Short mmCIF file of C-alpha atoms in Angstrom, two decimals:
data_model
loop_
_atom_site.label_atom_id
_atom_site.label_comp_id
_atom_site.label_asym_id
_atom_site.label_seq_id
_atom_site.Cartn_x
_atom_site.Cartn_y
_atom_site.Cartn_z
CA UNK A 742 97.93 89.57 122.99
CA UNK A 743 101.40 89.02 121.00
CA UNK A 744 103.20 91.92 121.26
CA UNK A 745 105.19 92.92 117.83
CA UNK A 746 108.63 93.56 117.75
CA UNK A 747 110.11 96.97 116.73
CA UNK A 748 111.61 97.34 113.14
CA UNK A 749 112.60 99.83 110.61
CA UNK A 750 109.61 100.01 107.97
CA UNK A 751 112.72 101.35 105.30
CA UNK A 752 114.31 97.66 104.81
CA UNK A 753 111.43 95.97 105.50
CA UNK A 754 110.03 94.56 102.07
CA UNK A 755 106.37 93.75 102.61
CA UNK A 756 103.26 96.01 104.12
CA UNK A 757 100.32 95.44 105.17
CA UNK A 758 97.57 97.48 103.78
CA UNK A 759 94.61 98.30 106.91
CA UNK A 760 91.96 100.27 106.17
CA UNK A 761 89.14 101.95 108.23
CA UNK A 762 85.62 102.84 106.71
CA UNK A 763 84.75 105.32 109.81
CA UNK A 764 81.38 107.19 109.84
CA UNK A 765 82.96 111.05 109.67
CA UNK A 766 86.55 109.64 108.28
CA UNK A 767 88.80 107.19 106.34
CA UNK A 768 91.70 106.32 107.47
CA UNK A 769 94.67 103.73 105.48
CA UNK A 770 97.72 103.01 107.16
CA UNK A 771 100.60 100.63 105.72
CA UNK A 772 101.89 98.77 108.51
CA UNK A 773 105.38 96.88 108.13
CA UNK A 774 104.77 93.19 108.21
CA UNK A 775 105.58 91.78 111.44
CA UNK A 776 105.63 94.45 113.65
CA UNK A 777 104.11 97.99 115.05
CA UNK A 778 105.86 100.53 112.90
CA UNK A 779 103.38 102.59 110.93
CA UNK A 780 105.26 103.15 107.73
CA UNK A 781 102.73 105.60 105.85
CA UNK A 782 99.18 106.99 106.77
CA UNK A 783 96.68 108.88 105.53
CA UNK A 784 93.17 110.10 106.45
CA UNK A 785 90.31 111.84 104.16
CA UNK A 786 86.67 113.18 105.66
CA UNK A 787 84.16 110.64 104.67
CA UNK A 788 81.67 113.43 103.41
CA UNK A 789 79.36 110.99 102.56
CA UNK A 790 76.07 112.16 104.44
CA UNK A 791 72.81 111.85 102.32
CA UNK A 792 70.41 114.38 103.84
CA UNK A 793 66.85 113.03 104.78
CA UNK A 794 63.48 115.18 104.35
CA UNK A 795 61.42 112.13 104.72
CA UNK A 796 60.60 112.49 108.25
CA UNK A 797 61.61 108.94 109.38
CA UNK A 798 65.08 109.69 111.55
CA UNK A 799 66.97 107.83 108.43
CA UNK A 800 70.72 108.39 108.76
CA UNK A 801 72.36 107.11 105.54
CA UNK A 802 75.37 108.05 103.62
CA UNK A 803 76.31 107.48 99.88
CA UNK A 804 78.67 104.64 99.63
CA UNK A 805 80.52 106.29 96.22
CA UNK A 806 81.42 109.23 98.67
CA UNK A 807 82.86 106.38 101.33
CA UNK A 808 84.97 104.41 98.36
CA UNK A 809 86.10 107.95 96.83
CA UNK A 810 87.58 108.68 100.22
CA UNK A 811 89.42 105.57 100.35
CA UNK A 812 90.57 106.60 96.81
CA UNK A 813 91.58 109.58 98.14
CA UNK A 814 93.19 107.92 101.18
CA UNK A 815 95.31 105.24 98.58
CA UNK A 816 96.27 108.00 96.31
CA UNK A 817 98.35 110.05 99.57
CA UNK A 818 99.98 106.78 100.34
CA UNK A 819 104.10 105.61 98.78
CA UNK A 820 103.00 104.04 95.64
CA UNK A 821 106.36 101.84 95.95
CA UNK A 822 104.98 100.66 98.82
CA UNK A 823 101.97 99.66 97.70
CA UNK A 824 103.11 97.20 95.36
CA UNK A 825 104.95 95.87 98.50
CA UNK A 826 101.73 95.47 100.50
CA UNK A 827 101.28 91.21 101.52
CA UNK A 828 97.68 91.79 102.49
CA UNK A 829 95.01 94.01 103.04
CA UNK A 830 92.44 94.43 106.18
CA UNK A 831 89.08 96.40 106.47
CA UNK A 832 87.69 97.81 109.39
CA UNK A 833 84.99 100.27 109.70
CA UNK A 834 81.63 101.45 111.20
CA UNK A 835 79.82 98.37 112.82
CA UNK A 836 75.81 98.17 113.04
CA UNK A 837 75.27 99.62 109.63
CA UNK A 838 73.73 97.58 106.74
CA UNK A 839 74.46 97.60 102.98
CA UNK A 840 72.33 96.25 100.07
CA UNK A 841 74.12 95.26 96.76
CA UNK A 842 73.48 93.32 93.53
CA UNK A 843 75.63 89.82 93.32
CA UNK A 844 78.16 90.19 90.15
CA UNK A 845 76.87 94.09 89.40
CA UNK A 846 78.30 95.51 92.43
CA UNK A 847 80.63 97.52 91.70
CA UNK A 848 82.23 98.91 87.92
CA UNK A 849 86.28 98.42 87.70
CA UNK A 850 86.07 99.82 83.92
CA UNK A 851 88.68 102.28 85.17
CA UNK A 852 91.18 100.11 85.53
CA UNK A 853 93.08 101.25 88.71
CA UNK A 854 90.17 101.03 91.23
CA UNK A 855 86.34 100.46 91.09
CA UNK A 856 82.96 102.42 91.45
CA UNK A 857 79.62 101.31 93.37
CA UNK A 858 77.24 99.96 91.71
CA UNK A 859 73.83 98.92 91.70
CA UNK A 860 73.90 98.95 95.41
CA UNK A 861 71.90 100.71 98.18
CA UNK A 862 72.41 104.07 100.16
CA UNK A 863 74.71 103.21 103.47
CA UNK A 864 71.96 102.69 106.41
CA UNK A 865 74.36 103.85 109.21
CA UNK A 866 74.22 102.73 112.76
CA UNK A 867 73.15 106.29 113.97
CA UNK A 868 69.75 105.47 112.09
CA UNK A 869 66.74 106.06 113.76
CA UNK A 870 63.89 104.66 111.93
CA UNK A 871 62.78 101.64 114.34
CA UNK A 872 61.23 103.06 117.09
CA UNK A 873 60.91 101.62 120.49
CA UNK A 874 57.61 100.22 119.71
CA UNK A 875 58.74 98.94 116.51
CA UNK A 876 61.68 97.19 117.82
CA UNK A 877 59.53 95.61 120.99
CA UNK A 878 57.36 93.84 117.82
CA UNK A 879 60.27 92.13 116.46
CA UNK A 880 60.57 88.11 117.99
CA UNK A 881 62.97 87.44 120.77
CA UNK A 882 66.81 87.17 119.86
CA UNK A 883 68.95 83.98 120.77
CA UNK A 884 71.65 85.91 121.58
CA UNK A 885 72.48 87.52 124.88
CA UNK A 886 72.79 90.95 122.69
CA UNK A 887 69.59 92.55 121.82
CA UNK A 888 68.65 94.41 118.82
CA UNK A 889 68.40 98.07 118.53
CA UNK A 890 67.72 101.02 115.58
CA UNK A 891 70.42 100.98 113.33
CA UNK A 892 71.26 97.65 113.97
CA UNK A 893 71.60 95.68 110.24
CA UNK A 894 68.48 92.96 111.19
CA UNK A 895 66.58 95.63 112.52
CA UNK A 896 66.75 97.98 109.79
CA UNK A 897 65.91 94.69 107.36
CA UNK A 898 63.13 94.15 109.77
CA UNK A 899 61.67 97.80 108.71
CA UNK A 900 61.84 97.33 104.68
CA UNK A 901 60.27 94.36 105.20
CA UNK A 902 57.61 96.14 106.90
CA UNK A 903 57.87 99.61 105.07
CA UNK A 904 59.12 98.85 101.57
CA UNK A 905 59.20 95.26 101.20
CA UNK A 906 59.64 95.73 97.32
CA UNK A 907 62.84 97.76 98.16
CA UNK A 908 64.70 94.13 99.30
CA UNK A 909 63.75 92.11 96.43
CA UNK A 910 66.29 94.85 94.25
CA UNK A 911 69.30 93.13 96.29
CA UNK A 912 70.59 90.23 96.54
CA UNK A 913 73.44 90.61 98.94
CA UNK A 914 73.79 92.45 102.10
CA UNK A 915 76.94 93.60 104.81
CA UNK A 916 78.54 95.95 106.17
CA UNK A 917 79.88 98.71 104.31
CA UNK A 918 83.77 97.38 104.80
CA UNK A 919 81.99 93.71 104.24
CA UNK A 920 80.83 95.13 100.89
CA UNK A 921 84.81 96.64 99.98
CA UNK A 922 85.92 93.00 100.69
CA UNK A 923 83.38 91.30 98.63
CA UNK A 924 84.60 94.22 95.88
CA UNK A 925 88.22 93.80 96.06
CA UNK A 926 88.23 89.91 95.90
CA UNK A 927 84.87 89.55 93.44
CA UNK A 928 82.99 87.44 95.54
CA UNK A 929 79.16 86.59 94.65
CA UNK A 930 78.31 86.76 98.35
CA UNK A 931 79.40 88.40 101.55
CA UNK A 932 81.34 86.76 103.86
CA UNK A 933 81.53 88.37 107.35
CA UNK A 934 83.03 88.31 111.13
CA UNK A 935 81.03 87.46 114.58
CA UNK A 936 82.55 91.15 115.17
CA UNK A 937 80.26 92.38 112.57
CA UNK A 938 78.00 89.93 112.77
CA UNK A 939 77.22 90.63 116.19
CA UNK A 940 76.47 94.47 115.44
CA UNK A 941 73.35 93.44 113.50
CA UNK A 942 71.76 91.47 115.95
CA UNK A 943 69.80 87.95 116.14
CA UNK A 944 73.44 86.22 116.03
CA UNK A 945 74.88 84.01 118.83
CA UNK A 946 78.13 84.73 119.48
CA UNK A 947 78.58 81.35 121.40
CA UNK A 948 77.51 78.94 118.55
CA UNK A 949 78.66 81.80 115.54
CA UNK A 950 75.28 80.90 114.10
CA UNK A 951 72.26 83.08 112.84
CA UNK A 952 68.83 82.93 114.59
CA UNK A 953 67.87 81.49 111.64
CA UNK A 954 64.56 79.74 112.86
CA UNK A 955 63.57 82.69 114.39
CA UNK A 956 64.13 84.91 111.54
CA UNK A 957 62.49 82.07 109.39
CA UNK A 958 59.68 82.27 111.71
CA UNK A 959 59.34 85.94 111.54
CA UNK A 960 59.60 85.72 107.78
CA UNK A 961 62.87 87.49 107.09
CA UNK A 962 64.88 87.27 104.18
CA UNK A 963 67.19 84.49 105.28
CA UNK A 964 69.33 84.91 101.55
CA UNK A 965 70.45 88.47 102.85
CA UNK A 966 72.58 86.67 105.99
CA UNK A 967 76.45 86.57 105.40
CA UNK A 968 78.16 83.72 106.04
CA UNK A 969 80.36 84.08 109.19
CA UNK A 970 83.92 83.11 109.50
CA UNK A 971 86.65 83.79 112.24
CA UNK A 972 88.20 87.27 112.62
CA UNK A 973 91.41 86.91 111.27
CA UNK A 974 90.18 84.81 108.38
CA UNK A 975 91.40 85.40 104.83
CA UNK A 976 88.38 85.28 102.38
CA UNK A 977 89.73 85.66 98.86
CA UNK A 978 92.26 87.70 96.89
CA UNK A 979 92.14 91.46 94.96
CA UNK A 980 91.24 90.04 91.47
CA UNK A 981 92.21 92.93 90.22
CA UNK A 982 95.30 95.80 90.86
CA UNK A 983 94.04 98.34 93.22
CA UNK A 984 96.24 101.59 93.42
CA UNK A 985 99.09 99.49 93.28
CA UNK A 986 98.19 96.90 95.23
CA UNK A 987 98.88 93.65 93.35
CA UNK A 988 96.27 91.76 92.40
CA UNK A 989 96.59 87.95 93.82
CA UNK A 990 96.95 90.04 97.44
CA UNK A 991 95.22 88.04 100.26
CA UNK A 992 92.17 90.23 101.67
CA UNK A 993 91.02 89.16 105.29
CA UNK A 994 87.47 89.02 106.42
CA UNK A 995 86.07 92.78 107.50
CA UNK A 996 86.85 93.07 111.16
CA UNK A 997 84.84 95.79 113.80
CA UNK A 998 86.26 98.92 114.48
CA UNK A 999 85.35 98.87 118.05
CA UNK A 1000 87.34 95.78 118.32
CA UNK A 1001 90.46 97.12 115.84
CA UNK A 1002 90.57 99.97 117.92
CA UNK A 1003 91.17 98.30 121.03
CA UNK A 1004 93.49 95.49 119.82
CA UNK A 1005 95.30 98.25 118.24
CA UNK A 1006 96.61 99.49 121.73
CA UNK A 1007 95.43 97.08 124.62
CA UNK A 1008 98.38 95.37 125.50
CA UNK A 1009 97.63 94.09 129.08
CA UNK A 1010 94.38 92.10 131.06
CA UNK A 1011 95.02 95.37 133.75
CA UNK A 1012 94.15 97.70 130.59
CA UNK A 1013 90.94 100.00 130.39
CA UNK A 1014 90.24 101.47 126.83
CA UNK A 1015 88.40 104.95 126.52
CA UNK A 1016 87.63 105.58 122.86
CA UNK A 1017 86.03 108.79 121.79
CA UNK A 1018 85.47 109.01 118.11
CA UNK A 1019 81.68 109.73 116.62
CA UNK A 1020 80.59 108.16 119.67
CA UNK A 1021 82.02 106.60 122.87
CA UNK A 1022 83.08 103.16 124.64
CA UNK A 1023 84.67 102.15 127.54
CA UNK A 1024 85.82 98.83 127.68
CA UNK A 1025 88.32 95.99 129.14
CA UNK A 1026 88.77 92.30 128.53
CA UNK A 1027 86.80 89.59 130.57
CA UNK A 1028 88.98 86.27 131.47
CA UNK A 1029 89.48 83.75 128.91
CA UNK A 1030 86.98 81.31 130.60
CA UNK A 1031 84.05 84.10 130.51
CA UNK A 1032 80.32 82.66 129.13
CA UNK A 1033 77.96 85.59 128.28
CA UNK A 1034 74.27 85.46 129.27
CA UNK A 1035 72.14 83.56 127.17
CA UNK A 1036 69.61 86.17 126.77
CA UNK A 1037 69.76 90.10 126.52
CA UNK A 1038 70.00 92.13 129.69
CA UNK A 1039 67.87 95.15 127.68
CA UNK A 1040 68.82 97.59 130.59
CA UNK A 1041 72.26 96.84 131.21
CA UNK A 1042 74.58 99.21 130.11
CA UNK A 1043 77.67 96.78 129.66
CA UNK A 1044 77.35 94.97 126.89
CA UNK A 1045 79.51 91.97 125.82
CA UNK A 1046 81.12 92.44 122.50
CA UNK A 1047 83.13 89.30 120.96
CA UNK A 1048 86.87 89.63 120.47
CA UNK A 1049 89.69 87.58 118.86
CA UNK A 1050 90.18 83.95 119.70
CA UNK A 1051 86.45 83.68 121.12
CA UNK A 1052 87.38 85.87 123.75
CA UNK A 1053 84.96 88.78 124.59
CA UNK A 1054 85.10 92.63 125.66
CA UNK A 1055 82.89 94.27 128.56
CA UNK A 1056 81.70 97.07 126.51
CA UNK A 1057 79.98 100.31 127.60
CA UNK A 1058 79.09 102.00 123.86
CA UNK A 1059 77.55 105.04 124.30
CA UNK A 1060 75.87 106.86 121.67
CA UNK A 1061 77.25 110.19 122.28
CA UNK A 1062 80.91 111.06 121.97
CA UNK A 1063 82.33 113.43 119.37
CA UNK A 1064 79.64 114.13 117.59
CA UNK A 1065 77.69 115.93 120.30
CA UNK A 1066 80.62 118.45 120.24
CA UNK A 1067 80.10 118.14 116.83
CA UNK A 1068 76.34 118.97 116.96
CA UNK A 1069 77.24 121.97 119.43
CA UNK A 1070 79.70 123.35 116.78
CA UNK A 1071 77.02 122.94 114.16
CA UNK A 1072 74.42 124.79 116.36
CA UNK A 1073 76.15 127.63 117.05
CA UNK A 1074 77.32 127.80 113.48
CA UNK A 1075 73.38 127.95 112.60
CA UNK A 1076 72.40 130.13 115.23
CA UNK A 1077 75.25 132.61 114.01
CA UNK A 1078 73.43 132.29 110.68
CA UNK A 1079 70.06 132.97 111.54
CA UNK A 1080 71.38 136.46 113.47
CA UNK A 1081 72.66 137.22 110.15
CA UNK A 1082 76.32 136.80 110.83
CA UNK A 1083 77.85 134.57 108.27
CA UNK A 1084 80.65 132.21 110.11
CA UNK A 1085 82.84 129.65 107.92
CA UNK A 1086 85.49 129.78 110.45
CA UNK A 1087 87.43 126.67 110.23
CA UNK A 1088 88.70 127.06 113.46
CA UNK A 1089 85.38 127.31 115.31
CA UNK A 1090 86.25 123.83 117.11
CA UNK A 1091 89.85 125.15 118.00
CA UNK A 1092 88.71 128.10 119.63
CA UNK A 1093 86.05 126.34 121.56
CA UNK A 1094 88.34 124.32 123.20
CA UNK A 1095 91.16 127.26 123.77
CA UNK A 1096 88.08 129.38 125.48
CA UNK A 1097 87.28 125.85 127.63
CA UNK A 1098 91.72 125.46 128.40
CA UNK A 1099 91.07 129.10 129.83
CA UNK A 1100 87.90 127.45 132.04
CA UNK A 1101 89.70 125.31 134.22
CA UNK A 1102 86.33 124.45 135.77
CA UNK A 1103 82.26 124.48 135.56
CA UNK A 1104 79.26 124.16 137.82
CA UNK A 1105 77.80 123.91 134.87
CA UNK A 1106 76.06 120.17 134.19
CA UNK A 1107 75.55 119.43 130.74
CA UNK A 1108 74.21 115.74 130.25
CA UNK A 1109 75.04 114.93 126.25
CA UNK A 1110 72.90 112.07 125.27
CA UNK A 1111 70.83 114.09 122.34
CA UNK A 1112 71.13 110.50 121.20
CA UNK A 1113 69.70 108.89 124.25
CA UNK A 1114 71.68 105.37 124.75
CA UNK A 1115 70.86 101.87 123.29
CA UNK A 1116 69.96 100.59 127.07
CA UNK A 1117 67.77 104.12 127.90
CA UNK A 1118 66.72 105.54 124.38
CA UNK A 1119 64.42 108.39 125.94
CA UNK A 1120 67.18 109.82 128.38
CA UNK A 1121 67.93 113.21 125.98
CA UNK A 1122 70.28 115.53 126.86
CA UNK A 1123 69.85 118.07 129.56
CA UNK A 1124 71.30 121.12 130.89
CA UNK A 1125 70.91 121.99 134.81
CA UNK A 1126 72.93 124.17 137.05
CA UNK A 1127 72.05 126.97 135.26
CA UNK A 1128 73.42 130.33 136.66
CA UNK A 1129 74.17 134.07 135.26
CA UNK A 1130 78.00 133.61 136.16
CA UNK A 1131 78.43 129.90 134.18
CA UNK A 1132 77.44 131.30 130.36
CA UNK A 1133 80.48 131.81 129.21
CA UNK A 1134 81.36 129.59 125.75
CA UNK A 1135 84.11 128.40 128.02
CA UNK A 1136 81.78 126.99 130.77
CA UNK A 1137 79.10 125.37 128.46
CA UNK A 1138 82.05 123.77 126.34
CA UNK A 1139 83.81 122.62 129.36
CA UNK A 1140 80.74 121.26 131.18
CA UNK A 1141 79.85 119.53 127.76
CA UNK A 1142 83.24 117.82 127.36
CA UNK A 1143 82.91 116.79 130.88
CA UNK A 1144 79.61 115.75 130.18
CA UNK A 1145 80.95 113.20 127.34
CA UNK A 1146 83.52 111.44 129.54
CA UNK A 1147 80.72 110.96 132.90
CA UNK A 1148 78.10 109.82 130.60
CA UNK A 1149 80.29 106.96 129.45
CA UNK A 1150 81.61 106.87 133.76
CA UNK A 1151 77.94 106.47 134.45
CA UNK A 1152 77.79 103.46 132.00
CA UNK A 1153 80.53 101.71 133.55
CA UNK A 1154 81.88 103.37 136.88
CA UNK A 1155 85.40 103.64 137.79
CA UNK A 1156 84.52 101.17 140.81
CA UNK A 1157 83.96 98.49 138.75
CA UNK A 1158 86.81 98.65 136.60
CA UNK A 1159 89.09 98.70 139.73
CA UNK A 1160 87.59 95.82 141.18
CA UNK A 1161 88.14 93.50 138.16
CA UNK A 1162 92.05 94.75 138.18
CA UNK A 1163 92.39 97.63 136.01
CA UNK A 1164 95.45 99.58 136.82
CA UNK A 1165 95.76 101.48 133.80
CA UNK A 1166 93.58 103.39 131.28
CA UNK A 1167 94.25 103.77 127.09
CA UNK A 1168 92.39 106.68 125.53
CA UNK A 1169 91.94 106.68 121.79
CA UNK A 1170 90.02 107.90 119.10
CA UNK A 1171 90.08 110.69 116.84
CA UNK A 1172 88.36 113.58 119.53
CA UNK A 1173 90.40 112.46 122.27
CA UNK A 1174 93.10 113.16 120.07
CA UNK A 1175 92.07 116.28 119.00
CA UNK A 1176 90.50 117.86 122.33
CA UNK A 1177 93.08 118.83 124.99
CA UNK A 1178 90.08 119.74 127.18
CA UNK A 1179 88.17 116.25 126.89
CA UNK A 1180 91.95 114.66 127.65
CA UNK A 1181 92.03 116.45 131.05
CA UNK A 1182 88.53 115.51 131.98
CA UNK A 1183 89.13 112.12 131.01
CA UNK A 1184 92.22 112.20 133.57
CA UNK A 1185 90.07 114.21 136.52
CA UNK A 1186 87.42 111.08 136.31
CA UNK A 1187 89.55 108.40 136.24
CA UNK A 1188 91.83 107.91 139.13
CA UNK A 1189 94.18 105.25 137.08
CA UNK A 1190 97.21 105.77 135.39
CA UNK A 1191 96.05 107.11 132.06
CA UNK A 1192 98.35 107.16 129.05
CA UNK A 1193 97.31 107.77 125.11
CA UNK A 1194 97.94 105.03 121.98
CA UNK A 1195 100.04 106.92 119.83
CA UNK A 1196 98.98 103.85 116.90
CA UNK A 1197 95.45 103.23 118.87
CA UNK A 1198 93.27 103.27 115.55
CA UNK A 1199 91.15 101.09 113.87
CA UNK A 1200 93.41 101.28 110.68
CA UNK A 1201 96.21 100.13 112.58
CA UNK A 1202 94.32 97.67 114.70
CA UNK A 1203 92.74 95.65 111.68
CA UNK A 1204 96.45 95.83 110.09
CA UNK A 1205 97.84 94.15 113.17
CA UNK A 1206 95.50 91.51 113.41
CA UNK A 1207 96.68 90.13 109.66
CA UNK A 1208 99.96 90.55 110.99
CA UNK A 1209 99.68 88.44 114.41
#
């Protein structure tokens, strides 16, 4: 990886614009061109989830709550600068699939910046609605990834099934930052990375093709594929100003944000990468020369995620990160409720993690997959060890921060990451950043030299690979 050379973001005269479309937040950073320096940031809650009482595990969010955050996010950030930026980047939440109509997309009547429209809800990649038996009916992938719930081809797969009448309203279909790049540069289609590409499932990363006689086969709607080009592509121009950005600005083709993340603060082959966001992955870079299988390994839990430069990343993604803390905070808040004690303490999360600081340690074995994982989807969450003298909020919150980190250990042991050379270890992501506690279990488990990207983000990371 090119490493960027330091430089003062106050006489540079150009920015690039990267943006991340995360599942709980937004994040825009302007980057100066040609090197590392963050010259502006800003992050807004995406507080875009659309509550389900159909009884089918959907997890979908609105996508005018997702664009009104970037709004949000744009309006925080130097307007001067804006008008400076040389191109813009989108990253965000991988998996997830997006319907919209060609040409009716979106509504830039107010000038400045558009609205959705006439598109679909957000079906996120923490969507449950293909079950295990459901997905096992679905024909074989050529691809050594396979296909799980939440996954864009799968979740096709299930309207096609369920509401068939649903996909004939669209025309188009991507990722949710796809869908902000086909906006910004009014394209008719959506074009789209292997990164992304990958996420959805039935495409080979070694030919950058769709399973398209497969899908034929199986009678999918072969129309709603993007067409794929390399990350680091640019697809079109903003036809349009956007907050100041000017329109003519080159927009590059949507990049992952598993894959930003990491390129945003791996700098060396001996480099590990711990993220802990929403959810969890551990990952390093295989050789240049690497191959992947040519068929899924359905109970591995390393996966092989494609890179930059056809290069690939051994991957353990875990379900569970931050939002199982989340989902503790959340059940406590509701058991509080149903006692009758009204809590809107904003701090809840805070003090959790001071009472765990004051915990140094727990017997006390919390296992956090209420998710179960991709490769074992019926492992749930457990809690063992039980005793009268480890009930303390500062054991359980300990023992479930510990929990997070030797899940993701149990995916991909330390053993294996020292015997491919890794020396050193990179934590990122928005909890790791947050939670002192999950930053000392993360340095307890990993007997490495373990150091923290002060830029490792996805915002940052898609910004630097326009730059490069």
């Amino acid at each position: 990886m090119q490493h960027l050379a330091t430089c003062h973001p106050e006489v540079m005269s150009n920015f690039i614009l990267g943006i991340d479309l995360g599942t709980t937040s937004v994040k825009a950073v302007l980057l100066a061109a040609g090197c590392r320096t963050v010259a502006a940031g800003h992050s807004e809650p995406t507080a875009a989830d659309v509550s389900d009482d159909r009884g089918i595990k959907a997890k979908e969010q609105d996508p005018g709550g997702i664009i009104n955050a970037v709004d949000r996010c744009l309006a925080q950030l130097p307007g001067d600068k804006l008008q400076h930026v040389s191109r813009v980047g989108l990253t965000g939440q991988m998996h997830g699939v997006l319907f919209w109509k060609a040409n009716s997309g979106c509504d830039w009547s107010n000038g400045n910046y558009f609205t959705p429209r006439d598109t679909s809800q957000l079906v996120t990649w923490q969507d449950g609605r293909c079950s295990s038996e459901f997905l096992s009916s679905l024909p074989k992938p050529e691809s050594h990834l396979g296909v799980s719930t939440g996954f864009g081809c799968a979740t096709i797969f299930w309207y096609m099934k369920h509401r068939p009448q649903f996909l004939e309203d669209f025309s188009v279909a991507g990722t949710i930052q796809d869908y902000v790049v086909s906006m910004l540069c009014g394209l008719d289609s959506c074009v789209m990375t292997p990164q992304n590409a990958a996420s959805w499932g039935f495409f080979n990363t070694t030919s950058n093709q769709w399973n398209e006689n497969t899908l034929k086969a199986a009678g999918f709607p072969i129309r709603l594929l993007p067409r794929c080009v390399p990350p680091g592509a640019l697809v079109g121009q903003t036809h349009s100003a956007w907050h100041g950005v000017p329109a003519g600005t080159p927009v590059g083709a949507a990049l992952g944000d598993f894959q930003c993340s990491v390129y945003s603060c791996m700098s060396s082959p001996a480099d590990a990468v711990l993220n802990i966001s929403t959810s969890a992955q551990l990952t390093f870079a295989m050789p240049a020369d690497f191959t992947p299988p040519d068929s899924p390994q359905l109970e591995s839990s390393i996966s092989y995620f494609p890179y930059f430069d056809s290069s690939y990343l051994a991957v353990a993604a875990s379900l569970n990160g931050g939002n199982a803390l989340a989902t503790f905070v959340e059940t406590l808040t509701a058991w509080m409720k149903e006692l009758g004690v009204e809590s809107r303490d904003p701090c809840m999360y805070e003090k959790l993690i001071g009472s765990a600081l004051n915990q140094e340690s727990s017997d006390l074995m919390v296992s956090p997959t209420i998710l179960g994982e991709r490769h074992d989807p019926l492992c749930l969450g457990q809690v063992t060890n039980i005793s009268s003298s480890n009930l303390s909020l500062g054991h359980v919150f300990r023992a479930l921060c510990r929990g997070v980190v030797s899940n993701v250990t149990s995916m991909m042991p330390v053993e294996h990451l020292q015997r491919v050379g890794v020396r050193r270890l990179v934590g990122s992501g928005s909890a790791l950043a947050r939670n002192e506690v999950l930053r000392q279990e993360v340095e307890r488990a990993f007997p490495l030299q373990v150091v923290y990207g002060q830029n490792a983000d996805s915002a940052v990371g898609v910004a630097m690979a326009l730059s490069d």
